[in-house]
Structures are given as C-alpha cells and as structure tokens.
XYZ file of C-alpha atoms in Angstrom:
557
model
C 0.000 0.000 0.000
C 1.412 3.364 -1.011
C 0.291 6.974 -0.747
C -0.163 9.006 -3.909
C 2.232 11.931 -3.414
C -0.077 14.305 -5.262
C -2.681 13.884 -2.505
C -0.283 15.346 0.093
C 0.731 18.939 0.760
C 4.142 19.663 -0.687
C 4.607 22.628 1.662
C 2.719 21.542 4.776
C 1.421 18.595 6.783
C -1.080 15.973 5.708
C -3.450 15.583 2.756
C -4.344 18.459 0.464
C -7.979 17.873 1.444
C -7.262 17.936 5.192
C -9.865 19.973 7.086
C -8.435 23.174 8.578
C -7.677 22.485 12.246
C -8.033 26.199 13.086
C -10.509 27.803 10.685
C -11.055 31.552 10.753
C -13.441 32.351 13.563
C -12.320 29.477 15.766
C -12.345 30.535 19.450
C -8.649 29.699 19.830
C -7.554 32.600 17.636
C -8.457 35.342 20.109
C -6.725 33.438 22.901
C -3.582 32.947 20.763
C -3.458 36.607 19.709
C -3.917 37.840 23.281
C -1.446 35.376 24.768
C 1.242 36.313 22.228
C 0.582 40.023 22.671
C -0.187 40.541 18.985
C -2.412 43.535 18.130
C -3.664 41.623 15.080
C -3.003 38.396 13.218
C -1.459 39.117 9.797
C -2.340 37.251 6.634
C 0.772 35.282 5.594
C -0.338 32.627 3.085
C 1.978 30.199 1.350
C 2.985 30.829 -2.225
C 1.343 28.603 -4.827
C 3.563 26.181 -6.724
C 2.241 27.563 -10.008
C 3.735 30.946 -9.103
C 7.243 29.571 -8.519
C 9.926 29.260 -11.144
C 11.618 25.899 -10.651
C 15.339 25.489 -11.396
C 16.188 23.756 -14.648
C 16.914 20.026 -14.328
C 20.690 19.574 -14.292
C 20.749 15.815 -14.894
C 21.764 14.969 -18.428
C 19.655 12.911 -20.799
C 22.140 10.022 -20.746
C 21.930 9.651 -16.947
C 18.131 9.963 -17.036
C 18.046 7.217 -19.651
C 20.195 4.979 -17.440
C 17.917 5.614 -14.464
C 14.823 4.780 -16.536
C 16.502 1.588 -17.682
C 16.887 0.581 -14.020
C 13.472 1.471 -12.556
C 11.228 1.978 -15.566
C 10.045 4.992 -17.515
C 7.295 5.973 -15.061
C 9.460 5.781 -11.954
C 11.777 8.696 -12.787
C 9.995 11.954 -11.982
C 11.157 15.377 -13.123
C 7.888 17.322 -12.851
C 7.595 20.411 -10.669
C 5.348 18.818 -8.029
C 7.604 15.820 -7.351
C 10.705 17.997 -7.225
C 9.053 20.514 -4.870
C 7.633 17.768 -2.651
C 11.102 16.240 -2.204
C 12.980 19.515 -1.778
C 12.920 19.548 2.028
C 11.447 17.897 5.093
C 8.691 19.165 7.391
C 10.513 21.273 9.981
C 9.438 24.829 10.748
C 12.748 25.918 9.183
C 11.975 23.939 6.020
C 8.465 25.346 5.767
C 9.731 28.914 5.917
C 11.532 28.254 2.628
C 8.820 26.135 1.021
C 5.990 28.524 1.844
C 8.009 31.482 0.541
C 8.638 29.647 -2.727
C 12.396 29.586 -2.221
C 13.071 26.396 -4.155
C 16.629 26.960 -5.271
C 17.507 23.717 -3.467
C 15.452 20.950 -5.111
C 16.289 17.534 -6.529
C 16.719 17.443 -10.269
C 14.961 14.096 -10.480
C 13.145 11.742 -8.108
C 13.617 7.990 -8.557
C 11.186 5.389 -7.207
C 12.825 1.939 -7.077
C 10.414 -0.951 -6.497
C 12.799 -3.362 -4.780
C 16.266 -3.451 -3.156
C 17.989 -4.567 -6.368
C 16.763 -1.476 -8.206
C 17.749 0.700 -5.237
C 21.267 -0.743 -5.281
C 21.594 -0.124 -9.011
C 20.556 3.521 -8.522
C 23.051 3.967 -5.661
C 25.874 2.501 -7.732
C 25.001 4.675 -10.729
C 25.026 7.796 -8.557
C 28.456 6.847 -7.212
C 29.821 6.122 -10.701
C 28.481 9.421 -12.063
C 29.475 11.319 -8.886
C 25.925 12.644 -8.455
C 24.442 13.427 -5.041
C 21.754 10.947 -3.922
C 19.289 11.743 -1.109
C 17.444 8.757 0.447
C 13.841 9.751 1.181
C 10.975 7.942 2.901
C 7.987 9.857 4.217
C 9.940 13.110 4.272
C 8.811 13.936 7.817
C 12.279 14.954 9.047
C 12.223 18.041 11.267
C 16.006 18.559 11.367
C 16.874 19.009 7.687
C 17.594 15.309 7.238
C 16.256 14.912 3.684
C 16.997 18.319 2.184
C 18.213 18.254 -1.420
C 21.733 19.527 -0.764
C 24.326 18.946 -3.489
C 27.805 17.673 -2.588
C 29.261 20.630 -4.473
C 27.781 23.969 -5.498
C 25.729 23.756 -8.657
C 26.040 19.991 -9.139
C 22.939 17.826 -9.755
C 20.935 16.069 -7.041
C 18.877 12.887 -7.229
C 16.363 11.814 -4.590
C 15.709 8.111 -4.102
C 12.181 7.638 -2.775
C 11.673 4.279 -1.032
C 7.884 4.292 -0.771
C 7.286 1.713 -3.500
C 9.285 -0.837 -1.481
C 6.403 -1.976 0.729
C 6.498 -5.755 1.098
C 6.134 -7.572 4.375
C 8.596 -10.310 3.502
C 8.223 -12.599 6.507
C 6.452 -12.737 9.855
C 8.054 -15.159 12.291
C 5.587 -15.655 15.157
C 7.926 -18.120 16.856
C 10.801 -15.634 17.189
C 8.335 -12.698 17.101
C 10.158 -10.839 14.339
C 9.068 -9.460 10.991
C 11.164 -8.688 7.920
C 9.787 -5.761 5.975
C 10.796 -3.348 3.244
C 11.732 0.121 4.382
C 9.235 2.175 2.387
C 6.131 1.152 4.330
C 4.219 4.003 5.933
C 3.159 3.479 9.537
C -0.580 2.832 8.927
C 0.097 0.402 6.069
C 2.650 -1.480 8.171
C 0.284 -1.865 11.107
C -2.593 -2.903 8.840
C -0.516 -5.731 7.401
C 0.957 -6.844 10.729
C -2.312 -6.721 12.638
C -3.961 -9.043 10.131
C -1.665 -11.644 11.691
C -2.382 -10.601 15.287
C 0.938 -8.792 15.791
C 2.194 -5.212 15.954
C 5.415 -3.227 15.894
C 3.636 -0.587 18.038
C 5.945 2.218 16.944
C 3.738 5.312 16.984
C 5.661 8.575 16.577
C 3.579 11.713 16.157
C 4.494 11.529 12.451
C 3.124 7.949 12.267
C 0.619 8.646 9.486
C 3.222 10.080 7.094
C 6.550 8.455 7.995
C 8.174 5.159 7.043
C 10.026 2.270 8.644
C 13.316 3.237 7.021
C 13.014 6.801 8.261
C 12.303 5.649 11.810
C 15.515 3.611 11.782
C 17.601 6.249 10.004
C 16.754 8.851 12.660
C 16.743 6.508 15.709
C 13.109 7.447 16.168
C 10.930 6.962 19.227
C 7.251 6.116 19.386
C 4.827 7.473 21.938
C 4.761 4.061 23.655
C 8.518 3.470 23.510
C 8.697 2.854 27.267
C 7.193 -0.549 26.513
C 8.205 -1.228 22.906
C 11.528 0.596 22.624
C 13.081 3.173 20.333
C 14.145 2.159 16.821
C 17.608 1.050 17.889
C 16.022 -1.349 20.387
C 13.473 -3.006 18.105
C 15.838 -3.185 15.106
C 17.135 -6.768 14.703
C 18.885 -6.492 11.347
C 19.029 -4.216 8.304
C 19.870 -4.496 4.624
C 21.422 -1.404 3.073
C 22.270 -0.532 -0.518
C 25.695 1.119 -0.492
C 28.083 2.187 -3.280
C 30.084 -0.955 -2.415
C 27.093 -3.310 -2.641
C 24.542 -4.691 -0.209
C 25.433 -4.630 3.478
C 23.306 -6.819 5.741
C 23.907 -6.583 9.470
C 23.895 -9.484 11.882
C 20.533 -10.870 13.030
C 21.248 -13.075 16.056
C 19.444 -12.249 19.333
C 22.769 -11.610 21.062
C 26.438 -11.880 20.181
C 29.894 -11.228 21.584
C 31.435 -11.176 18.102
C 32.523 -7.570 18.369
C 30.254 -4.507 18.447
C 26.688 -4.816 17.168
C 26.774 -3.037 13.813
C 23.022 -2.416 13.845
C 23.836 0.480 16.146
C 25.753 2.115 13.289
C 22.725 1.797 11.005
C 20.224 3.242 13.475
C 20.802 6.976 13.300
C 22.895 6.881 10.094
C 20.409 9.171 8.284
C 21.080 7.842 4.796
C 24.729 8.905 4.870
C 26.204 5.398 4.570
C 23.551 3.603 2.537
C 19.877 3.322 1.690
C 17.981 1.190 4.188
C 16.013 -1.229 1.991
C 14.860 -3.930 4.404
C 14.723 -4.403 8.150
C 13.983 -7.236 10.514
C 12.226 -5.906 13.597
C 10.843 -7.160 16.886
C 7.075 -7.538 16.992
C 4.520 -8.127 19.741
C 1.085 -9.610 20.143
C -1.644 -6.997 19.850
C -2.305 -5.916 23.444
C -5.559 -7.237 24.843
C -6.061 -4.172 27.009
C -5.040 -0.508 26.959
C -5.417 1.874 29.881
C -4.540 5.583 29.599
C -5.322 7.987 32.437
C -4.294 11.288 33.905
C -2.851 12.644 37.161
C -2.307 16.218 38.245
C 0.812 17.154 40.211
C 1.397 20.316 42.202
C 4.806 20.838 40.586
C 6.937 19.608 37.705
C 9.550 18.348 40.190
C 6.979 16.108 41.894
C 5.932 14.678 38.562
C 9.542 14.015 37.557
C 10.080 12.167 40.826
C 6.999 10.045 40.152
C 8.274 9.163 36.659
C 11.654 8.212 38.127
C 10.098 5.975 40.767
C 7.861 4.276 38.208
C 10.900 3.431 36.085
C 12.902 2.187 39.037
C 10.022 -0.002 40.185
C 10.230 -1.963 36.897
C 6.533 -1.429 36.209
C 5.743 -2.305 32.560
C 4.341 1.054 31.471
C 3.772 1.892 27.804
C 4.019 5.646 28.339
C 4.747 8.194 31.062
C 4.215 11.724 29.763
C 4.546 14.712 32.091
C 3.742 18.265 30.931
C 5.223 21.227 32.757
C 2.883 23.968 34.012
C 2.987 26.151 30.853
C 2.231 23.179 28.598
C -0.538 21.973 30.894
C -2.125 25.426 30.756
C -1.542 25.895 27.024
C -3.191 22.692 25.886
C -6.084 23.064 28.319
C -6.759 26.578 27.050
C -6.062 25.711 23.410
C -8.467 22.770 23.376
C -11.215 24.678 25.182
C -14.081 25.814 22.977
C -16.339 27.075 25.738
C -16.224 30.169 27.888
C -13.836 29.918 30.813
C -16.212 32.071 32.847
C -18.943 29.417 32.895
C -20.194 27.816 36.108
C -18.499 24.470 35.452
C -15.122 26.109 34.780
C -15.399 28.254 37.924
C -16.264 25.219 40.031
C -13.294 23.315 38.623
C -10.916 26.175 39.423
C -12.342 26.503 42.936
C -11.882 22.780 43.538
C -8.268 22.826 42.325
C -7.569 25.901 44.438
C -9.027 24.156 47.489
C -6.793 21.132 46.833
C -3.695 23.290 46.324
C -3.344 22.690 42.571
C -3.935 26.260 41.422
C -0.305 27.500 41.306
C 1.633 25.366 38.783
C -0.393 22.209 38.084
C 1.336 19.675 35.833
C -0.524 16.961 33.943
C 0.894 13.439 33.752
C -0.545 10.856 31.374
C 0.286 7.214 32.034
C -0.442 4.416 29.579
C -0.446 0.664 30.104
C -0.768 -1.985 27.383
C -0.726 -5.766 27.541
C -2.801 -8.606 28.925
C -5.627 -7.580 31.247
C -4.093 -8.949 34.440
C -0.740 -7.197 33.912
C -2.378 -3.897 32.946
C -4.566 -3.872 36.056
C -1.605 -4.660 38.317
C 0.641 -2.069 36.647
C -2.044 0.622 36.783
C -2.533 0.061 40.504
C 1.218 0.265 41.126
C 1.692 3.497 39.165
C -1.339 5.068 40.805
C 0.035 4.247 44.247
C 3.330 5.986 43.396
C 1.546 9.059 42.028
C -0.853 9.476 44.940
C 1.963 8.997 47.449
C 3.583 12.058 45.876
C 0.369 14.043 46.221
C -1.078 13.649 42.720
C -4.760 14.183 42.039
C -6.374 11.301 40.147
C -8.181 12.486 37.003
C -9.358 9.118 35.711
C -9.311 7.859 32.125
C -10.860 10.969 30.515
C -7.620 12.915 29.887
C -5.821 9.764 28.775
C -8.504 8.788 26.287
C -8.712 12.332 24.934
C -4.957 12.381 24.332
C -4.919 8.883 22.826
C -7.628 9.595 20.271
C -6.028 12.893 19.216
C -2.368 11.944 19.546
C -1.498 12.576 15.878
C -3.413 15.851 15.529
C -0.992 18.528 16.783
C 0.967 18.943 13.496
C -2.228 19.916 11.677
C -2.455 23.172 13.680
C 0.924 24.409 12.441
C -0.104 25.322 8.870
C -2.990 27.641 9.868
C -0.722 29.280 12.456
C 1.861 29.921 9.755
C -0.916 31.430 7.641
C -1.345 34.073 10.359
C 2.208 35.137 11.176
C 2.792 32.696 14.032
C 5.844 30.474 14.376
C 5.756 27.136 16.186
C 8.641 24.721 16.529
C 9.841 21.860 18.712
C 13.129 20.357 19.858
C 14.044 17.571 22.244
C 16.889 16.212 24.338
C 17.550 13.705 27.116
C 19.568 13.640 30.307
C 19.942 11.761 33.601
C 17.319 12.035 36.332
C 19.633 14.058 38.564
C 19.941 16.686 35.809
C 16.366 16.875 34.459
C 15.325 19.895 36.526
C 18.470 21.871 35.743
C 18.326 21.132 32.007
C 14.623 21.953 31.812
C 15.177 25.337 33.456
C 18.228 26.187 31.341
C 16.604 25.396 27.995
C 13.347 27.181 28.863
C 15.318 30.295 29.831
C 17.481 30.096 26.696
C 14.487 29.815 24.354
C 12.551 32.494 26.210
C 15.512 34.870 26.152
C 16.122 34.320 22.444
C 12.462 34.848 21.613
C 12.392 38.122 23.575
C 15.506 39.313 21.734
C 13.940 38.498 18.358
C 10.405 39.845 18.520
C 8.702 41.656 15.639
C 6.752 43.981 17.901
C 7.367 45.722 21.215
C 4.323 44.033 22.725
C 4.996 40.595 21.282
C 5.959 37.645 23.453
C 6.542 33.956 23.029
C 5.450 30.841 24.881
C 7.854 28.038 25.758
C 6.670 24.773 27.275
C 7.942 21.252 27.704
C 7.074 17.701 28.592
C 8.928 14.621 29.693
C 7.975 12.083 27.034
C 10.246 9.028 27.189
C 11.885 7.657 30.302
C 14.471 5.089 31.308
C 15.980 3.767 34.543
C 18.767 6.368 34.381
C 16.992 9.375 32.877
C 14.401 10.833 30.543
C 13.829 12.954 27.475
C 12.546 16.528 27.495
C 10.500 17.777 24.552
C 10.134 21.551 24.137
C 7.552 23.461 22.109
C 7.745 27.198 21.514
C 5.197 29.512 19.900
C 5.983 33.090 18.913
C 5.085 35.997 16.607
C 7.228 35.784 13.479
C 9.569 38.493 12.291
C 8.296 38.298 8.740
C 11.207 40.258 7.290
C 13.827 38.052 8.981
C 11.997 34.871 9.964
C 14.861 32.495 9.149
C 17.349 34.550 11.177
C 14.822 34.698 14.036
C 14.505 30.906 14.081
C 18.272 30.417 13.844
C 18.835 32.645 16.892
C 16.314 30.685 18.968
C 17.596 27.302 17.791
C 21.217 28.245 18.461
C 20.444 29.468 21.984
C 18.509 26.309 22.829
C 21.145 23.961 21.368
C 23.970 25.724 23.175
C 22.036 25.432 26.445
C 21.460 21.720 25.863
C 25.142 20.944 25.304
C 26.297 23.219 28.125
C 23.911 21.501 30.549
C 24.772 17.869 29.717
C 21.902 16.972 27.425
C 22.070 15.159 24.095
C 21.578 17.318 21.033
C 18.782 14.961 19.913
C 16.821 12.201 21.619
C 14.749 11.015 18.643
C 14.561 13.632 15.871
C 18.045 12.883 14.549
C 20.837 15.252 13.546
C 20.308 16.262 9.914
C 21.669 19.718 9.132
C 20.120 21.527 12.094
C 22.020 19.668 14.826
C 25.214 18.878 12.913
C 27.183 21.867 14.340
C 26.874 20.399 17.861
C 27.538 16.731 17.101
C 31.349 16.838 17.252
C 31.275 18.285 20.762
C 28.855 15.621 21.954
C 30.721 12.683 20.395
C 34.233 13.934 21.136
C 37.090 13.991 18.587
C 37.751 10.237 18.582
C 34.094 9.256 18.217
C 33.404 11.910 15.618
C 36.385 10.857 13.492
C 35.258 7.248 13.780
C 31.890 8.172 12.249
C 33.646 10.057 9.453
C 35.826 7.004 8.768
C 32.724 4.821 8.455
C 31.266 7.293 5.969
C 34.468 7.231 3.886
C 34.544 3.438 3.895
C 30.991 2.898 2.663
C 30.606 6.054 0.549
C 34.103 6.946 -0.715
C 32.906 9.616 -3.159
C 30.570 11.211 -0.626
C 27.413 11.110 -2.767
C 25.008 9.883 -0.069
C 23.054 12.626 1.694
C 25.914 15.135 2.028
C 25.755 17.814 4.704
C 23.674 15.668 7.067
C 24.785 14.168 10.391
C 28.481 15.001 9.948
C 27.923 18.419 8.357
C-alpha cells in the first residue's frame, strides 16, 4: 500500500484535502493573539507552486536514460510537483523556505525503485556518475535530514524515494520478528501486521506520514517506547544498498562477536547507505489498553513520580509529564467554551481548594498488555503518584490524548498562515539533571524569543514535557510559539535554535533524543561525540561512501 504523493501537501502537513484544524473564527484565535501580545493576526499565506519558477533540471539525458533503464520509464519523476515535494522535510525551518517559494535547493529528479535490487543499481550509478543521492521515505524529518543539498555547489541532485518498497517479507511468530521493506508508511505497516495478530507498536507523532526506514535512520521513538523501545532497540537487522554493494547486518538475538553493527545503522540518516529492508521485533496486539491522567502540584513532583515508576520496573507503555505552561496551554487551546462558565469556575475553585492552582502539571500514564498485567501495573503506578500528592483524574484525559495523539501537526499550517511560528526540539539527560536542564533550555528559548520579537508588545510561549523515560533518565521535549519576524523569519529561528542547542550541550543533554541530527544539529555533534568518536563516524562514511554522494551535509555536516 502506497500513498499518492499528489494527494499530500508539498509545503505543509497531511493531505491536500485535510480539514483546517483552526478555521477563521475558531475561538482559539483570540486566545492565541492575546497570549502572544499581537495587536492583530497578519495574513501570511503560502505561495502557490504555479507561481514559482523551478530550477532547470541539471541531470543529463544520458543519466536519465540509465535511471529509466533501471526502474522503468514511469518511476523517474522530473515534474515540478515531485521535485518541490522532495525539496525539504517538514521542519518549521523547512516550511519557511517552502511557503516562501524559495526552491533553489530541489532535486533534479526523483527515482522510485520498487525493490532493493533497483535501489542498489541507482546507488551505484550515482556513485559512478558522482551525483548526489538523497534517500527519502515519508519526508517527515524536522532537522533538515532529507533536504536536497548537493555535494558541491551547482552539481545535480537525485532523490531516491523508497515508498514503492512496501512488502512484508516474513512474519516469524515463533521468534516474534518481521522482515519488511523500508518504504512502508506506519498505517500500512500496522494494517498488514495486525492481520496476523501482531504489531510493531511504533507510533511517533508523524506515524501517518513516515516510514520504517526513516524511523531507523533517525533513531526514532514512538509514543509508547517505554514498553516497545526506540528504533535502535526493536531493530534486529538491516539491509542497506551502499556504493560498495549490499550490506546486511547481523541478526542473532545476542552476540559477543565484536560490536553490534546495527547500532551504526540506526541513526545513520542515509549517509552510509539506503535502508532497503529491516527485521524488527514484533509483539502480540495488546488485549487491554489503559490511559489515564494525574495532576501534580509541581513539575519536580511529577519528575520524581516518573523516576520511581521506572525504578520499580513497572511495565508502562508511556509516562508523559507536561510542565505547568504546557498543561495550561493545551487546556486553554483545546477549550471551545467560555472559561467564565459555572463548570469552569467550580473546577478552578476545587483545584484551588486542593492546592493545585499554582503550577499544576498533567501526567498521562499508559499501560498496554494482557488484562491482568495492565490492572496490576495501573494500581502500582497510581500508588506511586498518589503517594507524591497527585490528584487522580481518571481515564478521561488519557482517552482524549490517545484519540487525538497525531493531531498537533495539523495546527501548524494555519498558524503559519497568520504570522505565528511554532517549533519543537528535544533532548535527554539523567534524572539528577532533568530539573536543571529543563530550566536552562526554557530560559534560553525564552531569552532568544524576547531578543527576536517583531513587535514591542509581542511575546513567546515556551513549554515542555517529559515524554520518554528510562531507569537512568528521561527525554525533554520543548515546544515554543511566537510571533514571526516576517522580514527576517529564518534569522529569528536560527537565533532561537542556536540558543537552545547551546544550552542543551552546556547543561549535559544530548543534542537529539529522537529527531536525529540532519543539518540543524550537525554543528553540535562533534562536541557531543568527542574527537575520537566523531572521526570514527567520518571514517565509516568514507569506507561505505568513498565519493561522498550519499546525503551530504547531514549528520556530519
């Protein structure tokens, strides 16, 4: 099952026919404008593709003919839509360029191989012709990971799109593994697996429009990764097409035969080869799911609860803790009724009486598995939360989040249509450092937003949540919303991103927990890895891609 590219927005999120998540007149607009201190919301629509002059295709007829001989006449695309669609990923930074019609950086042709053999032939041809090749799955990268950057100024660029490689090759219900091609989108993968009573259960927010290969390439995390693991944990083996031929990593359940090379594939971002197939760990479809909410008096109390839950070895699927600004933002943003009504006033009075009116923080906890285990685990987590003073909110907040868990990206396009910027970034650190890192990054983003405001009265919002946790630490995921400086919106974003990234490295966080490195995080990677580790990664790149044609400028800069 594939998705017709022409049904998707080339410069936004989701289908072309997607209903506007924030139509004009929606009650949220007045709240957004007031909260951001904007006297009015400007009209800043995206430029139509028909109004953009696309660069001339720089790939010669002979190379195009060779590509068509490999994949077929209809699988080499040079039309404006395909080239624009594959120009960049889906980050806020990318959309600033796409919406403005700045398409000077686009692939000259897009190639759709239908199997690993065709992919390998394309990779080898690119290496022989010394032409840049960008591996591309769903294109949901938010760090510049799939941008059509040439290896040298003015040279041609090819994009290899994997989304016609969609076979489920084998399901092994004895070992509980599945071997699948890398171009499968999340919904299509789960549809095929669940017909056999199994699931990968990898549900990133981009699930609807991202692929298996992309998840592995970026070391992605799903919303339930506490139970099912990040990509590097559920990856068993991978088959890559490299300029030197196919490379298939080891597939045994454990080995002492040197380092596990799968860990070099996960997070490689298409710089050492095109991920064509993967063997992954699968699970029985859970018989029961339980998602519910708790309210803490402070972020610190919630962090302590998350730490204790992890250390108690309780099999949770998800522990998600919003700080006070995020708790307030999403409550206000999702509200469509007057906050002066009787019910709202009674709720506020009750929370005030219970001491939750200062900085309440919402925690959502999810359990999945057999009924007996879920009931036991839910009771254990609830005991930890209530011991730390949490207020039980029941299953309502959990169910509301679960049923709308993929919806947030749809609000970004209408915000961009009205002069509002919204971006995210994430990191991870040890439990003993979570509070310090959270404070430092919030202050860095807030300070950079204040220094880069378009209006005297403008102000930004910065919020965060703890989204993935481990015995030794957790991730922090930050969202920031701000009025755009329309005349210097790229420079505004760069200033905020630089301040946040510097704060992360200076306060012992990783530059990326699950979004990857791409171009946006590459300047900070060498410091995180250290000179020996960084040079080791560069040596691997030289070994597998000696001419440097695979996804240049990403990961290693």
